[in-house]
CSV table of C-alpha atoms in Angstrom, one decimal:
chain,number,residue,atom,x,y,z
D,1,UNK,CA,0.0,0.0,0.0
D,2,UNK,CA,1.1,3.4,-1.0
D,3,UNK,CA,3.0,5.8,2.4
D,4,UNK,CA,2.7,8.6,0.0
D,5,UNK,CA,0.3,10.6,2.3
D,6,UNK,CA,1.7,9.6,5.9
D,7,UNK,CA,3.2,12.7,6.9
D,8,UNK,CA,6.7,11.8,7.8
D,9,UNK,CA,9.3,14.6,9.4
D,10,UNK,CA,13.2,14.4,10.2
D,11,UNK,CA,13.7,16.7,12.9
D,12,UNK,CA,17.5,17.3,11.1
D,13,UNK,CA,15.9,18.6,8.1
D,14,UNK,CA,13.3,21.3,9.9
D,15,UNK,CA,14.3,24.9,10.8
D,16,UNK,CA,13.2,25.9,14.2
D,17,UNK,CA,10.2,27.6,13.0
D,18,UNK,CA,8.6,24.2,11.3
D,19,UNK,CA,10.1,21.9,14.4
D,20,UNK,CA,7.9,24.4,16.4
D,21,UNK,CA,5.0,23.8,14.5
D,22,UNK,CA,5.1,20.1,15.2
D,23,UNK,CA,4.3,21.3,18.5
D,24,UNK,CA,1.6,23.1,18.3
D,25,UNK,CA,-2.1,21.9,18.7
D,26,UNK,CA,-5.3,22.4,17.4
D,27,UNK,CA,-6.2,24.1,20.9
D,28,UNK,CA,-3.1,26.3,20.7
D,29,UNK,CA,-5.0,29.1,19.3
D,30,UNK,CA,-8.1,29.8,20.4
D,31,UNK,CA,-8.8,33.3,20.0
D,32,UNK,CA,-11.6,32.5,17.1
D,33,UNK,CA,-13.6,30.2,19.6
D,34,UNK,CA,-12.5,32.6,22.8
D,35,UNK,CA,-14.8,35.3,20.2
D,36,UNK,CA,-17.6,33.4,19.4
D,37,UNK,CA,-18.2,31.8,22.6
D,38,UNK,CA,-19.2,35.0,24.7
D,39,UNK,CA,-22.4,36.2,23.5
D,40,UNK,CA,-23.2,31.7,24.1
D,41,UNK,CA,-22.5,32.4,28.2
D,42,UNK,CA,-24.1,36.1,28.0
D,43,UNK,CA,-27.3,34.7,27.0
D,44,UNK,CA,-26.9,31.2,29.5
D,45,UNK,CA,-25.9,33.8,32.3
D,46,UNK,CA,-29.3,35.9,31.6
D,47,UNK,CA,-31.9,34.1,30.6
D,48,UNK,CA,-30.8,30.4,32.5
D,49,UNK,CA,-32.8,27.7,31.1
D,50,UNK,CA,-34.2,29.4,28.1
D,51,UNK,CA,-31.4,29.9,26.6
D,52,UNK,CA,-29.8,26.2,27.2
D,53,UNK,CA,-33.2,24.9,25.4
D,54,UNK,CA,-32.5,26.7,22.8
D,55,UNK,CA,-29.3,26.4,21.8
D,56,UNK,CA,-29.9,22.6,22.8
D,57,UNK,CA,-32.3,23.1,19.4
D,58,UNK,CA,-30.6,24.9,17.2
D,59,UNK,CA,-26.7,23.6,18.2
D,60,UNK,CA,-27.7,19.9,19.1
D,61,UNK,CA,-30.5,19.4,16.8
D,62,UNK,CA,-32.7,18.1,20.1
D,63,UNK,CA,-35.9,19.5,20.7
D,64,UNK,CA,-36.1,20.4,24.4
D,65,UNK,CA,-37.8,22.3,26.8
D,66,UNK,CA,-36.3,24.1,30.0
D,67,UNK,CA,-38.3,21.5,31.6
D,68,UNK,CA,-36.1,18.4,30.1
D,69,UNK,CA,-32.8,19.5,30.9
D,70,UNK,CA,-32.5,17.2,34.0
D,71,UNK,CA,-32.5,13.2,33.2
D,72,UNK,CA,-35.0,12.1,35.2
D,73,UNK,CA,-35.3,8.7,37.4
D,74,UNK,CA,-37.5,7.3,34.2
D,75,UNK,CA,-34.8,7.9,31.9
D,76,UNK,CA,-32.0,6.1,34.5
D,77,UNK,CA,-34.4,3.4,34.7
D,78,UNK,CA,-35.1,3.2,30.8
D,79,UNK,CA,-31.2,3.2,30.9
D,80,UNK,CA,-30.7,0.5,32.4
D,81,UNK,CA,-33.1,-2.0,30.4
D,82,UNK,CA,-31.5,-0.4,27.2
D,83,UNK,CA,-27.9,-1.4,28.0
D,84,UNK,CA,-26.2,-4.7,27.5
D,85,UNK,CA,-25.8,-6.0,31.1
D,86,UNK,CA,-21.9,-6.9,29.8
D,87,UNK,CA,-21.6,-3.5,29.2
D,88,UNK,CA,-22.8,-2.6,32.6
D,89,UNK,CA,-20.7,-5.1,33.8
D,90,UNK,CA,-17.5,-3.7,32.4
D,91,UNK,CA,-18.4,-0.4,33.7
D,92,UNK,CA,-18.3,-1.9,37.4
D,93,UNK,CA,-15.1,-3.5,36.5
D,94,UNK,CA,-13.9,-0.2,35.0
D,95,UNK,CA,-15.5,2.0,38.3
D,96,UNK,CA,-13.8,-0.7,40.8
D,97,UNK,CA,-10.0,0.1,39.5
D,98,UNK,CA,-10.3,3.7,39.1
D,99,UNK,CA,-12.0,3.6,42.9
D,100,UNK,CA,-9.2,1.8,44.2
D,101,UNK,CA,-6.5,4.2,42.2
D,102,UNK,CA,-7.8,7.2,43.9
D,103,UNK,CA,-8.5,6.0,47.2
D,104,UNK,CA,-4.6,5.0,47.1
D,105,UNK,CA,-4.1,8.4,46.3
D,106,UNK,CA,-6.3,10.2,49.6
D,107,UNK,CA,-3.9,12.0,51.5
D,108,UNK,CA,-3.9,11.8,55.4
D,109,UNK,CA,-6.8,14.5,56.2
D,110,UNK,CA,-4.7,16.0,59.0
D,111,UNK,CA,-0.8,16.0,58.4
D,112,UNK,CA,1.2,17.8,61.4
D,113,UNK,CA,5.0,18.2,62.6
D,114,UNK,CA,6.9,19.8,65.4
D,115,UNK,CA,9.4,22.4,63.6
D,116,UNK,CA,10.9,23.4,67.0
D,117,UNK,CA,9.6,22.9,70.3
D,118,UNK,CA,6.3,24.4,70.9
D,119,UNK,CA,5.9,24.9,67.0
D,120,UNK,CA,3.1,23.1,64.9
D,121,UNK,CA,2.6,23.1,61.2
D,122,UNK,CA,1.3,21.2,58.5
D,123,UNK,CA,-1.6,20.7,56.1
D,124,UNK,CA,-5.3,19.8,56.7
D,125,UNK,CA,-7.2,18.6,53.3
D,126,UNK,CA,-11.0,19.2,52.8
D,127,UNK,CA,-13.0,18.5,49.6
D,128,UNK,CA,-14.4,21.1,47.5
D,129,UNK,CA,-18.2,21.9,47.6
D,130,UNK,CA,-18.8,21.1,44.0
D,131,UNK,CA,-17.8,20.0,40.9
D,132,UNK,CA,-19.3,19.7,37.2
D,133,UNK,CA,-18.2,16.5,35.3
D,134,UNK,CA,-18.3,17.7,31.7
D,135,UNK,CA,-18.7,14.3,29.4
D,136,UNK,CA,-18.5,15.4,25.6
D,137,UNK,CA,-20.6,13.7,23.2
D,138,UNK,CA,-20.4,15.3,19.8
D,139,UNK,CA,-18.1,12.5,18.3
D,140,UNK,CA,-19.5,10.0,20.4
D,141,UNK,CA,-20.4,8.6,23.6
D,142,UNK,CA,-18.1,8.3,26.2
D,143,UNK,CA,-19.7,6.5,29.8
D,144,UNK,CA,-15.5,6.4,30.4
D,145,UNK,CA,-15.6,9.9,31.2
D,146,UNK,CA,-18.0,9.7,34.0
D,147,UNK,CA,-16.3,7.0,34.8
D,148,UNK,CA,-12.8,8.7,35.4
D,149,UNK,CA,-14.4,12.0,36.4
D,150,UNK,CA,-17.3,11.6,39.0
D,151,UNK,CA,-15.6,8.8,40.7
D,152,UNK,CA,-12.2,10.6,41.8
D,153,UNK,CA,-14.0,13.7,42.8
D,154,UNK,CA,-16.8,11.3,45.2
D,155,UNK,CA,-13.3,9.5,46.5
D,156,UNK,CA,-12.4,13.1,47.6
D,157,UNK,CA,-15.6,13.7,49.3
D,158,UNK,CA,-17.3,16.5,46.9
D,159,UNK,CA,-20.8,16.9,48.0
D,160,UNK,CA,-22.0,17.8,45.2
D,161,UNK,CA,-21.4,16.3,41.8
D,162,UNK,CA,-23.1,16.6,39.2
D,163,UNK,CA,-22.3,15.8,34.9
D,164,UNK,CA,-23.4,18.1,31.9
D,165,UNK,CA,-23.5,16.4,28.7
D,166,UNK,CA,-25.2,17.3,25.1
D,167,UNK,CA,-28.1,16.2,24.3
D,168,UNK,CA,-28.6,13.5,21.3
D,169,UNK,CA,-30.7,14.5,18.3
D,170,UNK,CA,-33.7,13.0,20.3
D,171,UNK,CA,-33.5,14.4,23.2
D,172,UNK,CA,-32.2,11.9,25.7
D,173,UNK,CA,-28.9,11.3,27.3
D,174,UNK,CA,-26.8,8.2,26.2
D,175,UNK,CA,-27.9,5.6,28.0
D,176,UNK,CA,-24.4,4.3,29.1
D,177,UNK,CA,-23.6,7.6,30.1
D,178,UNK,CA,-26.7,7.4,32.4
D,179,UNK,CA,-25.5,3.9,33.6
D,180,UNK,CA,-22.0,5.4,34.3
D,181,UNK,CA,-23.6,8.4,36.3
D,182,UNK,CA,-25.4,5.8,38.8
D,183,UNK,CA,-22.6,3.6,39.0
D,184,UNK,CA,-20.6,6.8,40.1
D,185,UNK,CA,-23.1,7.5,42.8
D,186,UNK,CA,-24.5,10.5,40.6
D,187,UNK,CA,-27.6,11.6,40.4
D,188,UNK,CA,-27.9,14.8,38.7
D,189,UNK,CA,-27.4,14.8,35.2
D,190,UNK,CA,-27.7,17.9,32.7
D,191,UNK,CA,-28.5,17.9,29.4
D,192,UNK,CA,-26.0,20.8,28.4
D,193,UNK,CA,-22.7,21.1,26.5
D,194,UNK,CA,-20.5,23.0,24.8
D,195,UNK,CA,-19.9,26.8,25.6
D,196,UNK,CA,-23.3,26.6,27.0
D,197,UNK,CA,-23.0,23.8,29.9
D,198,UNK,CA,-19.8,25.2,31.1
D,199,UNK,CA,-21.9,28.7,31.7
D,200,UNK,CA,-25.0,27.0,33.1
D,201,UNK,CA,-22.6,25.2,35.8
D,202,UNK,CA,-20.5,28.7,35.7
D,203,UNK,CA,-23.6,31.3,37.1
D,204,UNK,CA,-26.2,28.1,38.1
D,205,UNK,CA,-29.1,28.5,36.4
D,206,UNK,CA,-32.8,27.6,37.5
D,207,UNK,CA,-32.2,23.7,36.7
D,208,UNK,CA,-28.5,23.8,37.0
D,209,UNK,CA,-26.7,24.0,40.3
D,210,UNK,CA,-23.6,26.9,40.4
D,211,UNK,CA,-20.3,24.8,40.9
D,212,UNK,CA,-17.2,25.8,42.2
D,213,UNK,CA,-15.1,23.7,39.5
D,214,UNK,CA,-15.8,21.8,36.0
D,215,UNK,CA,-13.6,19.4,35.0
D,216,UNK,CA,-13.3,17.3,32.0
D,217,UNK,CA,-12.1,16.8,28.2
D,218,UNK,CA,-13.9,19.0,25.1
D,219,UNK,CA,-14.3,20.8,22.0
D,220,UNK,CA,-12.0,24.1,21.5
D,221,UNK,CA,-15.6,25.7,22.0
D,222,UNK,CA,-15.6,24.0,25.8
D,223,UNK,CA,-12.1,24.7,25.7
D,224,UNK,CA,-12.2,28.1,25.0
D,225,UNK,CA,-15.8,29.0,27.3
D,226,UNK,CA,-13.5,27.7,30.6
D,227,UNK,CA,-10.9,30.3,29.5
D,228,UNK,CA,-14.0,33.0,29.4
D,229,UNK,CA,-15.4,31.8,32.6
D,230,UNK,CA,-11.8,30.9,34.6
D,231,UNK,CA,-12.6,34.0,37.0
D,232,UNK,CA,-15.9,32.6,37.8
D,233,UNK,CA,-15.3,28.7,38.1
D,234,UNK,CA,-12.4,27.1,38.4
D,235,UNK,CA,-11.9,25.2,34.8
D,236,UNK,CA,-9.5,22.6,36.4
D,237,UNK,CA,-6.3,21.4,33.8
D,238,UNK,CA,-6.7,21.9,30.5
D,239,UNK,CA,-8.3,19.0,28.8
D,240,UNK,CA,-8.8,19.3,24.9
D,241,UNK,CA,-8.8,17.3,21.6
D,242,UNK,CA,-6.8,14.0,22.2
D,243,UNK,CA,-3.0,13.4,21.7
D,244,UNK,CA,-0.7,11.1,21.6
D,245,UNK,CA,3.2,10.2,21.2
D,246,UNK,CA,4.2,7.0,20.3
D,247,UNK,CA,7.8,6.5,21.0
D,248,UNK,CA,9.8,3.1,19.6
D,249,UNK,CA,13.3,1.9,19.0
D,250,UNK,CA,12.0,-0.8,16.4
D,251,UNK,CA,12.4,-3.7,19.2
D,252,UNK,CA,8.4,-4.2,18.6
D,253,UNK,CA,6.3,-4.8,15.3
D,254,UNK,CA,5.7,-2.3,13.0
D,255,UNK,CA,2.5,-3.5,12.8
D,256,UNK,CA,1.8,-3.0,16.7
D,257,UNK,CA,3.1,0.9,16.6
D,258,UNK,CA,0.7,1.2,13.2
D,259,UNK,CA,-2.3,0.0,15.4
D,260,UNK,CA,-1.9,2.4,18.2
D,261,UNK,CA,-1.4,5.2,15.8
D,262,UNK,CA,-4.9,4.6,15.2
D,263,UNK,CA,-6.0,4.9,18.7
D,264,UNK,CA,-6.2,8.8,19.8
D,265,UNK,CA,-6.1,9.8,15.9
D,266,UNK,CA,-10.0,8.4,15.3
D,267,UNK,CA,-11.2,10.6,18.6
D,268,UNK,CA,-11.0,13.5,16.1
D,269,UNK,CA,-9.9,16.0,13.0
D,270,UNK,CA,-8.5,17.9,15.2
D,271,UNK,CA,-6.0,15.3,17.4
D,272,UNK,CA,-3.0,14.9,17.6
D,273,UNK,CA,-0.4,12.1,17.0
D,274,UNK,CA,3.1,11.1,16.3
D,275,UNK,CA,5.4,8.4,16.1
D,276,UNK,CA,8.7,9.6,17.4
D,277,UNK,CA,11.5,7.1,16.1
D,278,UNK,CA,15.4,7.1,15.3
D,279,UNK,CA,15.1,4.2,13.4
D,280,UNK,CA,14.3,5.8,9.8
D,281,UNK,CA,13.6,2.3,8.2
D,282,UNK,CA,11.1,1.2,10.8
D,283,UNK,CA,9.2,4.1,10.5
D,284,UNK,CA,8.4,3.2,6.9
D,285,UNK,CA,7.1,0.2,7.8
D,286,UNK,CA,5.2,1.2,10.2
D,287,UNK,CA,3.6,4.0,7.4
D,288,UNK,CA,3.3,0.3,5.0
D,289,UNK,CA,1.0,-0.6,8.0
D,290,UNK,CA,-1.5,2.4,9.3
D,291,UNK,CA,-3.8,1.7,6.1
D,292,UNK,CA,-4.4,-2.1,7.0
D,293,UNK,CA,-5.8,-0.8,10.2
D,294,UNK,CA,-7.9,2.1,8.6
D,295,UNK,CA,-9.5,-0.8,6.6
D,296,UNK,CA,-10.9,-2.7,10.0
D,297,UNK,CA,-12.3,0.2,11.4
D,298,UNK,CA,-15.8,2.3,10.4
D,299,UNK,CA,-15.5,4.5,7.9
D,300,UNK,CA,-16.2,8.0,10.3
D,301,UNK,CA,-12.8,6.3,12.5
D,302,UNK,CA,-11.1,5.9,10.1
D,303,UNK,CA,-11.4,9.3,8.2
D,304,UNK,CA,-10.7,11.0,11.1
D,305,UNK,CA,-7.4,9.4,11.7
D,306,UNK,CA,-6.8,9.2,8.1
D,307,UNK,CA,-6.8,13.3,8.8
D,308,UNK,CA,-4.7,13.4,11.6
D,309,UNK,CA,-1.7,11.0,10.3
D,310,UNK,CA,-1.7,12.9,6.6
D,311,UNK,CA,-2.2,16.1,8.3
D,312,UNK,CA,0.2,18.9,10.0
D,313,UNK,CA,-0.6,17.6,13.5
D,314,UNK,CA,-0.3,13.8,13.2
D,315,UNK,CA,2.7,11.5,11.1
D,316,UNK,CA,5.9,9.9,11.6
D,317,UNK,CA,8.8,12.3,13.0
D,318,UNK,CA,12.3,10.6,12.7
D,319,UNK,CA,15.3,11.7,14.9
D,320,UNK,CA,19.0,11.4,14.0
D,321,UNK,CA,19.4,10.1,17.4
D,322,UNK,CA,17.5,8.1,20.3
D,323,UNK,CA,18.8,11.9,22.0
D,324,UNK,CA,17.0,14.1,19.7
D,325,UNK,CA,13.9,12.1,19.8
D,326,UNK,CA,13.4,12.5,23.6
D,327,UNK,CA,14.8,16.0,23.4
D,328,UNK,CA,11.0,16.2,21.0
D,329,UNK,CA,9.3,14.0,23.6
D,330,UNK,CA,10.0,16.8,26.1
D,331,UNK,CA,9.3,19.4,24.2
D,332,UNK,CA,6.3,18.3,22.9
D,333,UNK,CA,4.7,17.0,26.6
D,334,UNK,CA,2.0,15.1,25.0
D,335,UNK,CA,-1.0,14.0,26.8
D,336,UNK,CA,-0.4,10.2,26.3
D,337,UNK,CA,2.9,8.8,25.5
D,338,UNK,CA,3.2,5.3,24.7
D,339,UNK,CA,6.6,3.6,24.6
D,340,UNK,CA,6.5,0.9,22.6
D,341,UNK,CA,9.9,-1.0,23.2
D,342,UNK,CA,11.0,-4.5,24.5
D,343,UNK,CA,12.6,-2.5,27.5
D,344,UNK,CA,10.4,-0.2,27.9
D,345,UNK,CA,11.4,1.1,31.5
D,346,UNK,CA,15.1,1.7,30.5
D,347,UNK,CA,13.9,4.6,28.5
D,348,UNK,CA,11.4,6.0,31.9
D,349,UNK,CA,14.2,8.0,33.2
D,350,UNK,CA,14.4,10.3,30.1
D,351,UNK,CA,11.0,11.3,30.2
D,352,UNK,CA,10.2,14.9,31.9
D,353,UNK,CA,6.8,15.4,30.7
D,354,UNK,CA,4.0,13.6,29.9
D,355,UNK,CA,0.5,13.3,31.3
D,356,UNK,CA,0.7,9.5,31.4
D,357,UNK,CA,3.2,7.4,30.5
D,358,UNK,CA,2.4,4.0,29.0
D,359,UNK,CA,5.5,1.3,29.3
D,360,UNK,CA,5.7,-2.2,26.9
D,361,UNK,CA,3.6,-3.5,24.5
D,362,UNK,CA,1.0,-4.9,26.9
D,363,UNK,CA,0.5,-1.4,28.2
D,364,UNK,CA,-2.3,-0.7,25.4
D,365,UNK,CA,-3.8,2.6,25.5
D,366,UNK,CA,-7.6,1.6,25.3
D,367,UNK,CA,-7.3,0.0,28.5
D,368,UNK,CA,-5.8,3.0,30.3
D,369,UNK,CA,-8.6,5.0,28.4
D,370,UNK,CA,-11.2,3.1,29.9
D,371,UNK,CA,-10.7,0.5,32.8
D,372,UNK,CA,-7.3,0.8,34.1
D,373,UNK,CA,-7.4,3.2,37.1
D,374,UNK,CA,-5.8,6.5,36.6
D,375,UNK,CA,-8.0,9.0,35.2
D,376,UNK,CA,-7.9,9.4,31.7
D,377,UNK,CA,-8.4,13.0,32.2
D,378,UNK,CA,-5.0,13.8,31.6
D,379,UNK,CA,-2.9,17.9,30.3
D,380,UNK,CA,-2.9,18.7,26.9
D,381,UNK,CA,-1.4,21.4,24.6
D,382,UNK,CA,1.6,20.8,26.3
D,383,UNK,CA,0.1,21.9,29.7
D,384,UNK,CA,1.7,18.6,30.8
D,385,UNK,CA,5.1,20.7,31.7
D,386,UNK,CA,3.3,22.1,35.0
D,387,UNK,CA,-0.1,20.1,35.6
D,388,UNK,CA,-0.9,16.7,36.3
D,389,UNK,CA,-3.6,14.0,35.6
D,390,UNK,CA,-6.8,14.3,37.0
D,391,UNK,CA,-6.9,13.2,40.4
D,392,UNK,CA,-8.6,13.2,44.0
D,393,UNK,CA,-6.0,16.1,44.6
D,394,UNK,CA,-8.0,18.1,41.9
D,395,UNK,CA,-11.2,17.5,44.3
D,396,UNK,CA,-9.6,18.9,47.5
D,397,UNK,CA,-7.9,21.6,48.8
D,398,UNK,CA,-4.5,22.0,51.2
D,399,UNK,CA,-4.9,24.4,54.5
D,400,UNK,CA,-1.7,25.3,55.9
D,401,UNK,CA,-2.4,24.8,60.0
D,402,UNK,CA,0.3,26.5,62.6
D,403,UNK,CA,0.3,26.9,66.4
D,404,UNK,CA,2.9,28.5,68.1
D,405,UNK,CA,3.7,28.1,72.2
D,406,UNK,CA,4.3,30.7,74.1
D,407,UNK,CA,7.9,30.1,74.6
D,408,UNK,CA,8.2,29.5,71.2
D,409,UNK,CA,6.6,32.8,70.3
D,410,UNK,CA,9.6,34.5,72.3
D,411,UNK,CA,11.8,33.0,69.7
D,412,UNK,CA,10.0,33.6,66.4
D,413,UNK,CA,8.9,37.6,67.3
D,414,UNK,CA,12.1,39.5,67.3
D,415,UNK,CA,13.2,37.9,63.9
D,416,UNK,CA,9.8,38.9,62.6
D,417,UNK,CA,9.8,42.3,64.1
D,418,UNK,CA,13.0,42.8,62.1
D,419,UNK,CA,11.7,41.8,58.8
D,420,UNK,CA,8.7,43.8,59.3
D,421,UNK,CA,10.5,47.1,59.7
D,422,UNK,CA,12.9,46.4,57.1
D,423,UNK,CA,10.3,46.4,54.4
D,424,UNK,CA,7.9,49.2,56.3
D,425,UNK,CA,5.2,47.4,57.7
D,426,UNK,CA,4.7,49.1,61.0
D,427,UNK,CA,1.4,46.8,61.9
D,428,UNK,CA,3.1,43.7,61.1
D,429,UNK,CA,6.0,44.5,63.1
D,430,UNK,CA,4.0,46.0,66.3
D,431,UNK,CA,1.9,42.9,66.1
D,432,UNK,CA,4.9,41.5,67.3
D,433,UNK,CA,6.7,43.5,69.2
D,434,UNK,CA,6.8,43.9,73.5
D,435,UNK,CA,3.6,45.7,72.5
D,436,UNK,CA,1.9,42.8,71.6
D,437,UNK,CA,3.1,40.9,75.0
D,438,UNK,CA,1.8,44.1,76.8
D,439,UNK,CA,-1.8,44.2,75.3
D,440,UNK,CA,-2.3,40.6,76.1
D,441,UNK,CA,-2.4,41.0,80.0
């Protein structure tokens, strides 16, 4: 079969400008959406309800009322006679390991130590009030992302949690979705997405609660409204269209790296993913390959990753050197990287950044994407230098605790007192002064 339309890059052969390219994504730029997306969450923000039913019929293609944009218990129950009971019962499989991940991860609620005698410090953890589980739907359905989202924050503690979702053309919620949400312990479900869900959960409206947080992957338009709204809720990491690096060092099958090209490239148009060899050879095998897997997958899959592997944001970049090729794979901080190797862990200590990082060929990606543990909520567009996957830490919040002795105070105060009157703060340096001794008897 014809490599012809693979994009294939040598990093040697690109100037700086066209290397930095490579590393952009589709979310890079959002100033067009950032635009568009106000007067969406001026109109949720004022008239509430109204509004979501509208654009619910003329950006969803669902005729609803204000009145249907909460799932009711009728729908959960129709839900559950409409999925496959193996379905449900890989959704409690899937629910059980990500459970167990994140109650590993549950810090000690109360974390003190003694810094010098008569001085306590540490760290108290509490869970935030709320949280909106943002599952996207528009290229799919995706119960994983209840899954991976609800269940971390209810490990936490969150009291309230809730999931927004788009409507399908009918109306109704996908039923997995629905399962997911019950399985999760979660009742309240919202039939609102894009720009507009994340500003119903942003100001509350008179169906949808006001939460303190929204979490979740989406569209540059979900993308774009968290940016808008990042004063009013906390948008969480940022979570866009899918990526992926594949790293290998030709000690596995061309044939296995072609197939997980395929993985993260059919999420979307707009993903993005690359193979990132030295081994010049083996990546033209592994272009000889991708189209044997487009063949065994539906035809909307496989256009999509056909786009994405031909495209500027998906193909085959070949280093001179295993060096330059992790020098990329740092640069590039891709939300999944997959390293495809015999050894796989010998090649764990060059990584710096990556939201997860997938060792050996039995590592496959679709089950960390679905039933695995860690959330598959995981940085994009290179956010993965500074933030970190989803996880019960992004459900909490860490309160510094301190309690000085007396005899220790007589310590701390003068060495306070003199860095308070060196940089002219009379109050803080009174407040510990003799004055402060004197006004206490």
């Amino acid at each position: 079969m014809s490599t012809s339309k693979i994009s294939m890059y040598r990093l040697s052969d690109l100037t700086p400008d066209q290397r930095n390219d490579l590393l952009q994504r589709a979310e890079s730029d959002i100033t067009a959406f950032t635009d568009r997306v106000v007067p969406i969450i001026e109109d949720v923000r004022v008239r509430g309800d109204e509004a979501l039913a509208d654009f619910a019929r003329t950006l969803d293609k669902a005729n609803l009322s204000p009145k249907d944009i909460r799932a009711t218990p009728q729908e959960f129950a129709a839900a559950r006679s409409l999925v496959d009971p193996e379905l449900i019962e890989t959704l409690r499989f899937a629910a059980d390991n990500i459970r167990h991940f994140h109650e590993k991860q549950l810090p000690d609620t109360l974390s003190l130590h003694e810094t010098h005698r008569g001085v306590i410090v540490g760290d108290r953890w509490t869970p935030i009030d709320s949280v909106a589980c943002y599952v996207p739907r528009g290229k799919g359905s995706f119960p994983s992302s209840v899954l991976m989202t609800a269940i971390p924050a209810k490990v936490a503690g969150v009291e309230s949690v809730v999931v927004i979702t788009p409507p399908g053309p009918d109306g109704s919620v996908d039923p997995a979705t629905l399962i997911a949400a019950e399985i999760a312990g979660v009742e309240a479900v919202f039939k609102c997405g894009g720009a507009q869900g994340i500003a119903a959960v942003a100001y509350g409206t008179q169906t949808v609660p006001k939460c303190t947080k929204v979490v979740g992957p989406g569209s540059p338009w979900v993308v774009a409204a968290k940016k808008v709204l990042s004063s009013i809720i906390d948008p969480g990491s940022p979570a866009g269209p899918s990526e992926l690096l594949i790293f290998s060092d030709s000690t596995v099958s061309a044939d296995l790296v072609a197939m997980d090209l395929c993985v993260e490239s059919e999420h979307g148009p707009d993903s993005s993913v690359f193979l990132v060899t030295a081994d010049a050879q083996f990546a033209d095998e592994v272009a000889q390959r991708i189209p044997e897997h487009w063949a065994r997958m539906a035809a909307s899959r496989s256009a999509f990753s056909r786009t994405v592997l031909t495209g500027a944001k998906g193909g085959i970049v070949i280093a001179s050197n295993e060096d330059e090729a992790f020098a990329f794979i740092n640069d590039y901080a891709a939300e999944h990287l997959a390293v495809l190797a015999e050894n796989a862990w010998q090649y764990l200590p060059r990584i710096r950044h990556a939201g997860e990082i997938l060792l050996g060929p039995h590592s496959a990606i679709g089950i960390a994407n679905f039933v695995l543990g860690p959330s598959h909520v995981l940085p994009t567009g290179g956010a993965a230098k500074t933030a970190s996957p989803l996880a019960v830490f992004d459900f909490m919040k860490r309160t510094s605790i301190a309690s000085i002795s007396q005899e220790a105070y007589g310590h701390f105060a003068p060495h306070a007192e003199a860095l308070g009157r060196y940089e002219g703060f009379d109050g803080h340096a009174n407040s510990v002064s003799p004055l402060r001794l004197a006004a206490m008897i």
